[in-house]
Amino acid sequence: LYLTFKQRVDWLSPLVGCVLLDTACCTSYFLWRGWRVARLRRNSKSLSLHGRLMQCGCVMSMSILPQRLLQLYLTAQLKSHHQLNYTVSILTTAILFVLFGHFLDGARGGCWVACIGRENAEEAHGSAVAGPAERYAWRLRWFAYTAVYCGVRSLLPPDVGPTSTPTAATPQPMPGAS
């Protein structure tokens, strides 16, 4: 997320920011729910569910790894378009969110249900089935992320971000280097 604010992600930076915010928020959600399950321990299977929720949190935090591999490949192929490579790699791997059922339903989506198990949904999420408010919250989170991103971006000084020009602090080539 720092890169989208400070290091000139020139193309589609709000979308890149949304993917990164979702990764952070859903990771936190799974780790928090896992902590709650372990703390409350309803039955003998609670610690097993705690482990599965923690696994989901770790997997969510590592969902950026396929992006890094694609970014490495694109950077090696198109060396002069580094920022475009970053954006393309983030948005391409974000397609995995759609394929694995995470895009619309977040932590209650396809791959997470398979990991946690439908029979554990009530203990894991606080209710067996998402109510209308929760369902809308998961589905509208992308708009909330965009608003948060644009709000934070508007608070930054004008010399930071994709429209900025290089400053004296920008590394300059060494004299005589070709």
Phi, psi and omega in degrees: 000324178305318181300322182290333179273315193251337191243036168060058167281103191280333186244127174054038184300326176298323179292318177298316178300321179297316179298317181291321176296320179295319178300314181293315183293315181289326174300312180298320180301310181296317180294320178295314180296322177298319177298316180297316180298316180294322182292320184275330178036077181290324182209184184292340181271358183299320181291329174294316177295321175305313179299319179293321177294321177294322175299316179300319178297317178294317179297319179297319180292334180267005180295348179279346183298317176299327178297319181295322178294317178294321178297318178300314179297312181295323179294321178293327182278320185236072188298333185273359182235052186302313183293323176295321178300318180297311181297313181298318182292321178296311185289329177291314180287340175294342175299333177299329176300321180288312184298326182265008174079016181271332188304309183276316190256004175055230184291350176258010183280174188319296186294329181286323176297320179296323181285315184280322183094134180299326181293342180257004186300319183297314180289323183290318187250351182097347175206151183292323181230140178294131175285173182302318182296317179293318179300315178293323179298315178296320184284332181266001183300330180297322177290322178296317178299318180297316179297316179298314181300311181295325177295313179296318180299323180289339179277345181285151177299153184295343180273011179244134174114190190294339182265001183284159176253155180301145179248181180297335180285348180291129180302133178253150178297150179290141177300136178086351178278142180251000000 
